[in-house]
PDB file of C-alpha atoms in Angstrom:
ATOM      1  CA  UNK A  24       0.086   0.145   0.170  1.00  0.00           C
ATOM      2  CA  UNK A  25       1.375   3.484  -1.164  1.00  0.00           C
ATOM      3  CA  UNK A  26       1.541   6.556   1.029  1.00  0.00           C
ATOM      4  CA  UNK A  27      -1.490   8.671   0.640  1.00  0.00           C
ATOM      5  CA  UNK A  28      -1.880  12.668   0.481  1.00  0.00           C
ATOM      6  CA  UNK A  29      -5.021  14.291   1.896  1.00  0.00           C
ATOM      7  CA  UNK A  30      -5.481  18.028   1.002  1.00  0.00           C
ATOM      8  CA  UNK A  31      -7.822  20.262   3.259  1.00  0.00           C
ATOM      9  CA  UNK A  32      -7.314  18.190   6.612  1.00  0.00           C
ATOM     10  CA  UNK A  33      -7.689  20.034   9.931  1.00  0.00           C
ATOM     11  CA  UNK A  34      -5.324  20.120  13.123  1.00  0.00           C
ATOM     12  CA  UNK A  35      -7.499  19.672  16.114  1.00  0.00           C
ATOM     13  CA  UNK A  36      -4.820  19.654  18.676  1.00  0.00           C
ATOM     14  CA  UNK A  37      -0.728  19.567  18.872  1.00  0.00           C
ATOM     15  CA  UNK A  38       1.003  18.233  21.817  1.00  0.00           C
ATOM     16  CA  UNK A  39       4.691  17.292  22.301  1.00  0.00           C
ATOM     17  CA  UNK A  40       5.521  17.772  18.703  1.00  0.00           C
ATOM     18  CA  UNK A  41       2.727  15.318  17.393  1.00  0.00           C
ATOM     19  CA  UNK A  42      -0.145  16.719  15.642  1.00  0.00           C
ATOM     20  CA  UNK A  43      -3.993  15.328  15.715  1.00  0.00           C
ATOM     21  CA  UNK A  44      -5.095  15.717  12.365  1.00  0.00           C
ATOM     22  CA  UNK A  45      -8.772  15.023  10.926  1.00  0.00           C
ATOM     23  CA  UNK A  46      -8.468  13.698   7.446  1.00  0.00           C
ATOM     24  CA  UNK A  47     -10.889  11.974   5.478  1.00  0.00           C
ATOM     25  CA  UNK A  48     -13.168  11.042   8.392  1.00  0.00           C
ATOM     26  CA  UNK A  49     -10.535  10.197  10.808  1.00  0.00           C
ATOM     27  CA  UNK A  50      -7.934  11.483  12.958  1.00  0.00           C
ATOM     28  CA  UNK A  51      -4.121  10.802  12.532  1.00  0.00           C
ATOM     29  CA  UNK A  52      -0.861  11.559  14.439  1.00  0.00           C
ATOM     30  CA  UNK A  53       1.548  13.659  12.370  1.00  0.00           C
ATOM     31  CA  UNK A  54       4.416  15.364  12.892  1.00  0.00           C
ATOM     32  CA  UNK A  55       5.507  18.444  11.044  1.00  0.00           C
ATOM     33  CA  UNK A  56       8.077  18.710   8.259  1.00  0.00           C
ATOM     34  CA  UNK A  57      11.149  20.365   9.429  1.00  0.00           C
ATOM     35  CA  UNK A  58      10.619  23.155   6.575  1.00  0.00           C
ATOM     36  CA  UNK A  59       8.235  24.848   8.828  1.00  0.00           C
ATOM     37  CA  UNK A  60      10.704  25.107  11.850  1.00  0.00           C
ATOM     38  CA  UNK A  61      13.351  26.575   9.571  1.00  0.00           C
ATOM     39  CA  UNK A  62      10.386  29.041   8.211  1.00  0.00           C
ATOM     40  CA  UNK A  63       9.542  30.067  11.675  1.00  0.00           C
ATOM     41  CA  UNK A  64       6.123  28.744  11.397  1.00  0.00           C
ATOM     42  CA  UNK A  65       4.354  26.375  13.897  1.00  0.00           C
ATOM     43  CA  UNK A  66       1.213  24.464  13.064  1.00  0.00           C
ATOM     44  CA  UNK A  67      -1.670  25.276  15.126  1.00  0.00           C
ATOM     45  CA  UNK A  68      -5.112  23.999  16.045  1.00  0.00           C
ATOM     46  CA  UNK A  69      -7.714  25.141  13.417  1.00  0.00           C
ATOM     47  CA  UNK A  70      -4.934  24.981  10.645  1.00  0.00           C
ATOM     48  CA  UNK A  71      -5.917  23.605   7.185  1.00  0.00           C
ATOM     49  CA  UNK A  72      -3.026  21.518   6.396  1.00  0.00           C
ATOM     50  CA  UNK A  73      -2.170  18.852   3.480  1.00  0.00           C
ATOM     51  CA  UNK A  74      -0.859  15.633   5.143  1.00  0.00           C
ATOM     52  CA  UNK A  75       0.768  12.519   3.704  1.00  0.00           C
ATOM     53  CA  UNK A  76      -0.259   9.357   5.384  1.00  0.00           C
ATOM     54  CA  UNK A  77       2.093   6.502   5.696  1.00  0.00           C
ATOM     55  CA  UNK A  78       1.398   3.268   4.059  1.00  0.00           C
ATOM     56  CA  UNK A  79       0.623   2.176   7.668  1.00  0.00           C
ATOM     57  CA  UNK A  80      -1.106   5.261   8.935  1.00  0.00           C
ATOM     58  CA  UNK A  81      -0.290   3.918  12.644  1.00  0.00           C
ATOM     59  CA  UNK A  82       3.417   3.838  12.162  1.00  0.00           C
ATOM     60  CA  UNK A  83       3.876   7.255  13.357  1.00  0.00           C
ATOM     61  CA  UNK A  84       5.637   8.327   9.976  1.00  0.00           C
ATOM     62  CA  UNK A  85       2.882  10.533   8.881  1.00  0.00           C
ATOM     63  CA  UNK A  86       3.794  14.048   8.029  1.00  0.00           C
ATOM     64  CA  UNK A  87       2.076  17.606   7.655  1.00  0.00           C
ATOM     65  CA  UNK A  88       3.429  18.833   4.278  1.00  0.00           C
ATOM     66  CA  UNK A  89       1.757  22.394   3.888  1.00  0.00           C
ATOM     67  CA  UNK A  90      -0.070  24.889   5.967  1.00  0.00           C
ATOM     68  CA  UNK A  91      -2.938  26.862   4.021  1.00  0.00           C
ATOM     69  CA  UNK A  92      -2.919  30.514   4.508  1.00  0.00           C
ATOM     70  CA  UNK A  93      -4.719  31.500   7.681  1.00  0.00           C
ATOM     71  CA  UNK A  94      -7.571  33.380   8.150  1.00  0.00           C
ATOM     72  CA  UNK A  95      -6.593  34.775  11.285  1.00  0.00           C
ATOM     73  CA  UNK A  96      -4.520  33.406  14.465  1.00  0.00           C
ATOM     74  CA  UNK A  97      -4.055  34.135  17.895  1.00  0.00           C
ATOM     75  CA  UNK A  98      -1.236  33.763  20.225  1.00  0.00           C
ATOM     76  CA  UNK A  99      -3.012  32.788  23.603  1.00  0.00           C
ATOM     77  CA  UNK A 100      -3.611  30.100  23.365  1.00  0.00           C
ATOM     78  CA  UNK A 101      -2.376  29.204  19.906  1.00  0.00           C
ATOM     79  CA  UNK A 102      -5.217  28.699  17.614  1.00  0.00           C
ATOM     80  CA  UNK A 103      -5.957  29.582  13.955  1.00  0.00           C
ATOM     81  CA  UNK A 104      -9.062  30.247  11.700  1.00  0.00           C
ATOM     82  CA  UNK A 105     -11.747  31.035  14.256  1.00  0.00           C
ATOM     83  CA  UNK A 106     -14.882  32.097  12.580  1.00  0.00           C
ATOM     84  CA  UNK A 107     -16.928  33.161  15.458  1.00  0.00           C
ATOM     85  CA  UNK A 108     -16.333  34.144  19.046  1.00  0.00           C
ATOM     86  CA  UNK A 109     -19.113  33.614  21.620  1.00  0.00           C
ATOM     87  CA  UNK A 110     -18.849  36.076  24.471  1.00  0.00           C
ATOM     88  CA  UNK A 111     -20.664  34.805  27.281  1.00  0.00           C
ATOM     89  CA  UNK A 112     -21.727  37.649  29.776  1.00  0.00           C
ATOM     90  CA  UNK A 113     -23.957  37.332  32.925  1.00  0.00           C
ATOM     91  CA  UNK A 114     -26.480  39.542  34.015  1.00  0.00           C
ATOM     92  CA  UNK A 115     -25.130  38.887  37.432  1.00  0.00           C
ATOM     93  CA  UNK A 116     -22.958  37.152  39.496  1.00  0.00           C
ATOM     94  CA  UNK A 117     -20.421  38.237  38.228  1.00  0.00           C
ATOM     95  CA  UNK A 118     -21.699  41.477  37.019  1.00  0.00           C
ATOM     96  CA  UNK A 119     -21.223  42.447  33.314  1.00  0.00           C
ATOM     97  CA  UNK A 120     -17.663  43.836  32.947  1.00  0.00           C
ATOM     98  CA  UNK A 121     -18.112  46.121  30.005  1.00  0.00           C
ATOM     99  CA  UNK A 122     -14.460  47.088  29.339  1.00  0.00           C
ATOM    100  CA  UNK A 123     -13.828  43.219  28.902  1.00  0.00           C
ATOM    101  CA  UNK A 124     -16.772  42.921  26.553  1.00  0.00           C
ATOM    102  CA  UNK A 125     -15.545  45.832  24.340  1.00  0.00           C
ATOM    103  CA  UNK A 126     -11.823  44.591  24.235  1.00  0.00           C
ATOM    104  CA  UNK A 127     -12.789  41.180  23.320  1.00  0.00           C
ATOM    105  CA  UNK A 128     -15.508  42.423  20.566  1.00  0.00           C
ATOM    106  CA  UNK A 129     -12.479  44.584  19.357  1.00  0.00           C
ATOM    107  CA  UNK A 130      -9.867  42.215  19.067  1.00  0.00           C
ATOM    108  CA  UNK A 131     -12.485  39.995  17.259  1.00  0.00           C
ATOM    109  CA  UNK A 132     -13.334  42.466  14.553  1.00  0.00           C
ATOM    110  CA  UNK A 133      -9.734  43.221  14.195  1.00  0.00           C
ATOM    111  CA  UNK A 134      -8.745  39.855  13.702  1.00  0.00           C
ATOM    112  CA  UNK A 135     -11.950  39.095  11.102  1.00  0.00           C
ATOM    113  CA  UNK A 136     -13.713  37.014  13.772  1.00  0.00           C
ATOM    114  CA  UNK A 137     -17.535  37.560  14.094  1.00  0.00           C
ATOM    115  CA  UNK A 138     -18.271  38.312  17.621  1.00  0.00           C
ATOM    116  CA  UNK A 139     -21.520  37.243  19.168  1.00  0.00           C
ATOM    117  CA  UNK A 140     -22.752  38.229  22.701  1.00  0.00           C
ATOM    118  CA  UNK A 141     -24.741  35.751  24.770  1.00  0.00           C
ATOM    119  CA  UNK A 142     -26.440  36.806  27.714  1.00  0.00           C
ATOM    120  CA  UNK A 143     -26.912  34.443  30.624  1.00  0.00           C
ATOM    121  CA  UNK A 144     -28.764  34.310  33.832  1.00  0.00           C
ATOM    122  CA  UNK A 145     -31.576  36.946  32.750  1.00  0.00           C
ATOM    123  CA  UNK A 146     -33.801  35.095  35.223  1.00  0.00           C
ATOM    124  CA  UNK A 147     -31.735  36.592  38.069  1.00  0.00           C
ATOM    125  CA  UNK A 148     -31.383  40.004  36.876  1.00  0.00           C
ATOM    126  CA  UNK A 149     -32.926  42.592  34.299  1.00  0.00           C
ATOM    127  CA  UNK A 150     -31.039  42.395  30.936  1.00  0.00           C
ATOM    128  CA  UNK A 151     -32.530  45.460  29.409  1.00  0.00           C
ATOM    129  CA  UNK A 152     -29.886  48.051  30.141  1.00  0.00           C
ATOM    130  CA  UNK A 153     -27.396  45.208  28.687  1.00  0.00           C
ATOM    131  CA  UNK A 154     -29.424  44.450  25.569  1.00  0.00           C
ATOM    132  CA  UNK A 155     -29.979  48.335  24.742  1.00  0.00           C
ATOM    133  CA  UNK A 156     -25.973  48.861  24.782  1.00  0.00           C
ATOM    134  CA  UNK A 157     -25.260  46.124  22.536  1.00  0.00           C
ATOM    135  CA  UNK A 158     -28.138  46.316  20.102  1.00  0.00           C
ATOM    136  CA  UNK A 159     -26.897  49.449  18.902  1.00  0.00           C
ATOM    137  CA  UNK A 160     -23.445  48.128  18.039  1.00  0.00           C
ATOM    138  CA  UNK A 161     -25.040  45.804  15.081  1.00  0.00           C
ATOM    139  CA  UNK A 162     -23.255  42.854  16.733  1.00  0.00           C
ATOM    140  CA  UNK A 163     -25.093  39.542  16.950  1.00  0.00           C
ATOM    141  CA  UNK A 164     -26.622  38.895  20.413  1.00  0.00           C
ATOM    142  CA  UNK A 165     -28.551  36.123  22.085  1.00  0.00           C
ATOM    143  CA  UNK A 166     -30.281  36.375  25.254  1.00  0.00           C
ATOM    144  CA  UNK A 167     -30.259  32.718  26.990  1.00  0.00           C
ATOM    145  CA  UNK A 168     -33.331  31.087  28.104  1.00  0.00           C
ATOM    146  CA  UNK A 169     -31.259  28.101  29.152  1.00  0.00           C
ATOM    147  CA  UNK A 170     -33.210  25.898  26.819  1.00  0.00           C
ATOM    148  CA  UNK A 171     -33.648  24.355  23.450  1.00  0.00           C
ATOM    149  CA  UNK A 172     -34.262  27.788  21.718  1.00  0.00           C
ATOM    150  CA  UNK A 173     -30.776  29.051  23.067  1.00  0.00           C
ATOM    151  CA  UNK A 174     -29.265  25.992  21.885  1.00  0.00           C
ATOM    152  CA  UNK A 175     -30.790  25.585  18.591  1.00  0.00           C
ATOM    153  CA  UNK A 176     -29.403  29.426  17.840  1.00  0.00           C
ATOM    154  CA  UNK A 177     -25.863  28.899  18.954  1.00  0.00           C
ATOM    155  CA  UNK A 178     -25.788  25.423  17.048  1.00  0.00           C
ATOM    156  CA  UNK A 179     -26.738  27.239  13.811  1.00  0.00           C
ATOM    157  CA  UNK A 180     -23.965  29.630  14.383  1.00  0.00           C
ATOM    158  CA  UNK A 181     -21.663  26.906  14.933  1.00  0.00           C
ATOM    159  CA  UNK A 182     -22.543  24.660  11.678  1.00  0.00           C
ATOM    160  CA  UNK A 183     -19.953  24.912   9.303  1.00  0.00           C
ATOM    161  CA  UNK A 184     -17.559  27.034  11.261  1.00  0.00           C
ATOM    162  CA  UNK A 185     -14.765  27.109  14.140  1.00  0.00           C
ATOM    163  CA  UNK A 186     -16.290  28.825  17.098  1.00  0.00           C
ATOM    164  CA  UNK A 187     -14.936  29.487  20.576  1.00  0.00           C
ATOM    165  CA  UNK A 188     -16.404  30.707  23.738  1.00  0.00           C
ATOM    166  CA  UNK A 189     -14.980  32.977  26.095  1.00  0.00           C
ATOM    167  CA  UNK A 190     -16.074  35.026  29.109  1.00  0.00           C
ATOM    168  CA  UNK A 191     -15.302  35.426  32.762  1.00  0.00           C
ATOM    169  CA  UNK A 192     -15.309  32.655  35.314  1.00  0.00           C
ATOM    170  CA  UNK A 193     -18.766  31.988  36.318  1.00  0.00           C
ATOM    171  CA  UNK A 194     -20.783  33.411  33.367  1.00  0.00           C
ATOM    172  CA  UNK A 195     -22.202  29.918  32.526  1.00  0.00           C
ATOM    173  CA  UNK A 196     -19.642  28.826  29.317  1.00  0.00           C
ATOM    174  CA  UNK A 197     -19.792  25.543  30.600  1.00  0.00           C
ATOM    175  CA  UNK A 198     -23.471  25.412  30.948  1.00  0.00           C
ATOM    176  CA  UNK A 199     -23.948  26.654  27.387  1.00  0.00           C
ATOM    177  CA  UNK A 200     -21.567  24.056  25.967  1.00  0.00           C
ATOM    178  CA  UNK A 201     -23.122  21.374  27.920  1.00  0.00           C
ATOM    179  CA  UNK A 202     -26.796  22.622  26.389  1.00  0.00           C
ATOM    180  CA  UNK A 203     -25.446  22.516  22.675  1.00  0.00           C
ATOM    181  CA  UNK A 204     -23.514  19.439  22.962  1.00  0.00           C
ATOM    182  CA  UNK A 205     -24.355  17.429  26.068  1.00  0.00           C
ATOM    183  CA  UNK A 206     -22.257  14.390  24.847  1.00  0.00           C
ATOM    184  CA  UNK A 207     -18.962  16.479  24.653  1.00  0.00           C
ATOM    185  CA  UNK A 208     -18.142  16.030  28.419  1.00  0.00           C
ATOM    186  CA  UNK A 209     -17.792  12.486  27.745  1.00  0.00           C
ATOM    187  CA  UNK A 210     -15.675  12.769  24.595  1.00  0.00           C
ATOM    188  CA  UNK A 211     -13.464  15.413  25.910  1.00  0.00           C
ATOM    189  CA  UNK A 212     -12.576  13.112  29.099  1.00  0.00           C
ATOM    190  CA  UNK A 213     -11.852  10.510  26.666  1.00  0.00           C
ATOM    191  CA  UNK A 214      -9.949  12.254  24.202  1.00  0.00           C
ATOM    192  CA  UNK A 215      -8.125  14.207  26.719  1.00  0.00           C
ATOM    193  CA  UNK A 216      -6.845  10.897  28.608  1.00  0.00           C
ATOM    194  CA  UNK A 217      -5.788   9.778  24.996  1.00  0.00           C
ATOM    195  CA  UNK A 218      -3.940  12.828  24.290  1.00  0.00           C
ATOM    196  CA  UNK A 219      -2.109  13.375  27.628  1.00  0.00           C
ATOM    197  CA  UNK A 220      -3.959  16.581  28.424  1.00  0.00           C
ATOM    198  CA  UNK A 221      -2.879  17.664  32.105  1.00  0.00           C
ATOM    199  CA  UNK A 222      -1.481  20.756  33.961  1.00  0.00           C
ATOM    200  CA  UNK A 223       1.264  21.355  31.679  1.00  0.00           C
ATOM    201  CA  UNK A 224      -1.095  21.589  28.505  1.00  0.00           C
ATOM    202  CA  UNK A 225      -3.668  24.093  29.958  1.00  0.00           C
ATOM    203  CA  UNK A 226      -2.493  26.722  27.357  1.00  0.00           C
ATOM    204  CA  UNK A 227      -3.026  24.281  24.470  1.00  0.00           C
ATOM    205  CA  UNK A 228      -6.077  24.630  22.115  1.00  0.00           C
ATOM    206  CA  UNK A 229      -8.107  21.817  21.015  1.00  0.00           C
ATOM    207  CA  UNK A 230     -11.091  21.484  18.453  1.00  0.00           C
ATOM    208  CA  UNK A 231     -14.222  19.118  19.142  1.00  0.00           C
ATOM    209  CA  UNK A 232     -16.756  18.421  16.678  1.00  0.00           C
ATOM    210  CA  UNK A 233     -20.207  20.249  17.568  1.00  0.00           C
ATOM    211  CA  UNK A 234     -23.337  20.779  15.344  1.00  0.00           C
ATOM    212  CA  UNK A 235     -21.452  20.106  12.180  1.00  0.00           C
ATOM    213  CA  UNK A 236     -18.876  22.567  12.989  1.00  0.00           C
ATOM    214  CA  UNK A 237     -15.996  22.872  15.731  1.00  0.00           C
ATOM    215  CA  UNK A 238     -15.971  24.134  19.043  1.00  0.00           C
ATOM    216  CA  UNK A 239     -12.374  25.174  20.453  1.00  0.00           C
ATOM    217  CA  UNK A 240     -11.464  24.356  24.037  1.00  0.00           C
ATOM    218  CA  UNK A 241      -9.481  27.701  24.639  1.00  0.00           C
ATOM    219  CA  UNK A 242      -8.907  28.092  28.296  1.00  0.00           C
ATOM    220  CA  UNK A 243      -6.914  31.265  27.604  1.00  0.00           C
ATOM    221  CA  UNK A 244      -9.435  33.170  25.980  1.00  0.00           C
ATOM    222  CA  UNK A 245     -10.864  34.657  28.854  1.00  0.00           C
ATOM    223  CA  UNK A 246      -7.181  36.435  29.568  1.00  0.00           C
ATOM    224  CA  UNK A 247      -7.107  37.840  25.937  1.00  0.00           C
ATOM    225  CA  UNK A 248      -5.815  41.375  26.205  1.00  0.00           C
ATOM    226  CA  UNK A 249      -3.527  43.817  24.230  1.00  0.00           C
ATOM    227  CA  UNK A 250      -0.586  42.991  26.680  1.00  0.00           C
ATOM    228  CA  UNK A 251      -0.461  39.544  25.873  1.00  0.00           C
ATOM    229  CA  UNK A 252       0.306  40.462  22.103  1.00  0.00           C
ATOM    230  CA  UNK A 253      -3.249  40.979  20.799  1.00  0.00           C
ATOM    231  CA  UNK A 254      -2.674  44.712  20.428  1.00  0.00           C
ATOM    232  CA  UNK A 255      -4.570  46.910  18.105  1.00  0.00           C
ATOM    233  CA  UNK A 256      -2.866  50.174  16.436  1.00  0.00           C
ATOM    234  CA  UNK A 257      -4.529  52.907  17.627  1.00  0.00           C
ATOM    235  CA  UNK A 258      -5.059  54.133  13.815  1.00  0.00           C
ATOM    236  CA  UNK A 259      -7.220  51.016  13.478  1.00  0.00           C
ATOM    237  CA  UNK A 260      -9.101  51.009  16.925  1.00  0.00           C
ATOM    238  CA  UNK A 261     -11.854  52.810  16.151  1.00  0.00           C
ATOM    239  CA  UNK A 262     -13.046  50.997  13.025  1.00  0.00           C
ATOM    240  CA  UNK A 263     -13.417  47.817  15.543  1.00  0.00           C
ATOM    241  CA  UNK A 264     -16.433  49.664  16.897  1.00  0.00           C
ATOM    242  CA  UNK A 265     -18.820  48.969  14.250  1.00  0.00           C
ATOM    243  CA  UNK A 266     -21.226  51.497  15.282  1.00  0.00           C
ATOM    244  CA  UNK A 267     -18.380  54.382  14.955  1.00  0.00           C
ATOM    245  CA  UNK A 268     -17.595  53.268  11.312  1.00  0.00           C
ATOM    246  CA  UNK A 269     -20.540  55.228   9.611  1.00  0.00           C
ATOM    247  CA  UNK A 270     -19.101  58.414  11.277  1.00  0.00           C
ATOM    248  CA  UNK A 271     -15.625  58.059  10.835  1.00  0.00           C
ATOM    249  CA  UNK A 272     -15.462  60.069   7.585  1.00  0.00           C
ATOM    250  CA  UNK A 273     -17.405  63.103   9.097  1.00  0.00           C
ATOM    251  CA  UNK A 274     -14.183  63.926  11.335  1.00  0.00           C
ATOM    252  CA  UNK A 275     -12.465  67.446  10.471  1.00  0.00           C
ATOM    253  CA  UNK A 276      -9.066  66.141  10.877  1.00  0.00           C
ATOM    254  CA  UNK A 277      -7.864  62.973   9.524  1.00  0.00           C
ATOM    255  CA  UNK A 278      -5.562  62.396  12.486  1.00  0.00           C
ATOM    256  CA  UNK A 279      -8.780  62.501  14.802  1.00  0.00           C
ATOM    257  CA  UNK A 280      -8.588  60.131  17.543  1.00  0.00           C
ATOM    258  CA  UNK A 281     -11.960  60.345  18.564  1.00  0.00           C
ATOM    259  CA  UNK A 282     -11.494  60.750  22.171  1.00  0.00           C
ATOM    260  CA  UNK A 283     -11.473  64.759  22.860  1.00  0.00           C
ATOM    261  CA  UNK A 284     -10.843  66.331  19.219  1.00  0.00           C
ATOM    262  CA  UNK A 285     -12.780  69.209  17.880  1.00  0.00           C
ATOM    263  CA  UNK A 286     -14.697  68.755  14.746  1.00  0.00           C
ATOM    264  CA  UNK A 287     -14.831  64.628  15.520  1.00  0.00           C
ATOM    265  CA  UNK A 288     -17.881  62.981  13.928  1.00  0.00           C
ATOM    266  CA  UNK A 289     -17.905  60.008  16.684  1.00  0.00           C
ATOM    267  CA  UNK A 290     -18.216  62.636  19.596  1.00  0.00           C
ATOM    268  CA  UNK A 291     -20.734  64.377  17.647  1.00  0.00           C
ATOM    269  CA  UNK A 292     -23.023  61.133  17.356  1.00  0.00           C
ATOM    270  CA  UNK A 293     -22.256  60.399  20.802  1.00  0.00           C
ATOM    271  CA  UNK A 294     -23.633  63.768  22.008  1.00  0.00           C
ATOM    272  CA  UNK A 295     -26.787  62.921  20.065  1.00  0.00           C
ATOM    273  CA  UNK A 296     -27.309  59.727  21.802  1.00  0.00           C
ATOM    274  CA  UNK A 297     -26.358  57.575  18.839  1.00  0.00           C
ATOM    275  CA  UNK A 298     -23.568  55.837  20.319  1.00  0.00           C
ATOM    276  CA  UNK A 299     -23.621  54.396  23.912  1.00  0.00           C
ATOM    277  CA  UNK A 300     -21.470  56.455  26.296  1.00  0.00           C
ATOM    278  CA  UNK A 301     -20.094  53.170  28.119  1.00  0.00           C
ATOM    279  CA  UNK A 302     -18.949  52.052  24.304  1.00  0.00           C
ATOM    280  CA  UNK A 303     -17.105  55.124  23.897  1.00  0.00           C
ATOM    281  CA  UNK A 304     -15.575  54.894  27.321  1.00  0.00           C
ATOM    282  CA  UNK A 305     -14.157  51.707  26.788  1.00  0.00           C
ATOM    283  CA  UNK A 306     -12.804  52.886  23.380  1.00  0.00           C
ATOM    284  CA  UNK A 307     -10.931  55.832  25.093  1.00  0.00           C
ATOM    285  CA  UNK A 308      -9.504  53.408  27.620  1.00  0.00           C
ATOM    286  CA  UNK A 309      -8.432  51.005  24.918  1.00  0.00           C
ATOM    287  CA  UNK A 310      -7.066  53.997  22.892  1.00  0.00           C
ATOM    288  CA  UNK A 311      -5.116  55.394  26.184  1.00  0.00           C
ATOM    289  CA  UNK A 312      -3.579  51.726  26.489  1.00  0.00           C
ATOM    290  CA  UNK A 313      -2.304  51.661  22.693  1.00  0.00           C
ATOM    291  CA  UNK A 314      -1.739  55.463  21.872  1.00  0.00           C
ATOM    292  CA  UNK A 315       2.158  55.425  23.030  1.00  0.00           C
ATOM    293  CA  UNK A 316       3.025  52.142  21.549  1.00  0.00           C
ATOM    294  CA  UNK A 317       5.338  52.555  18.404  1.00  0.00           C
ATOM    295  CA  UNK A 318       5.121  50.651  15.571  1.00  0.00           C
ATOM    296  CA  UNK A 319       8.193  48.461  16.264  1.00  0.00           C
ATOM    297  CA  UNK A 320       6.494  47.680  19.599  1.00  0.00           C
ATOM    298  CA  UNK A 321       3.378  46.023  17.805  1.00  0.00           C
TER     299      UNK A 321
END
């Protein structure tokens, strides 16, 4: 039996120099060719790849030969080609952290990932104010009822995509994942034992099949921030707030920072009530974090 080359395979996880690749309906253990190391390119979970399977696929001689161009990638945890980021926010316990929500939505937009805000625990506290803030952004939003309607809405957004969940501890991420894929707990435990998941792999990203798509197990996503390398250049930050975009051409000066500048179109629409003050406050805080970063530091 000859070696077999398969294109459009998908890396599910990498650990200890081995990569577990889904190809032609099965998962194979592969090693990356040395050319990637020489080029400074590390295969990531989520990468689409071309693999060569040995005549005996269980021999350990399967190789990753090519990595297709990435839609995006994150550093912490290392994962590529995310399509949707579900940002889970609870109405109470813990209270919504608006800066964290806005930081994550901005990073997602910058990375060409569609952010979807899911509001949980609406039975414990009113969500009207939270809904009002984010309805004006144009971002997708789901108010969870904890039942099948929520599950179906999320499953429909996962189908055919790679999706990740993020949010502070205690907001209900695990509850949502159990709701949409109750079988995942058992499967995750079995795969984790097989692949040797443990304390030393807590920053490792891993893809699991859910609803005809993939969900990424990404423990590091809740700590995504600009200081960990996910910085947005100050010149591009405003465009990562979708509700600002229609007004960016109305500024008097092309160098407008949209913070306190005279003749700013964003500030004019903020004063008119068309932009929520908390969103602009988050923008200003994020702008202050990156405004003095030089090009070579990015």
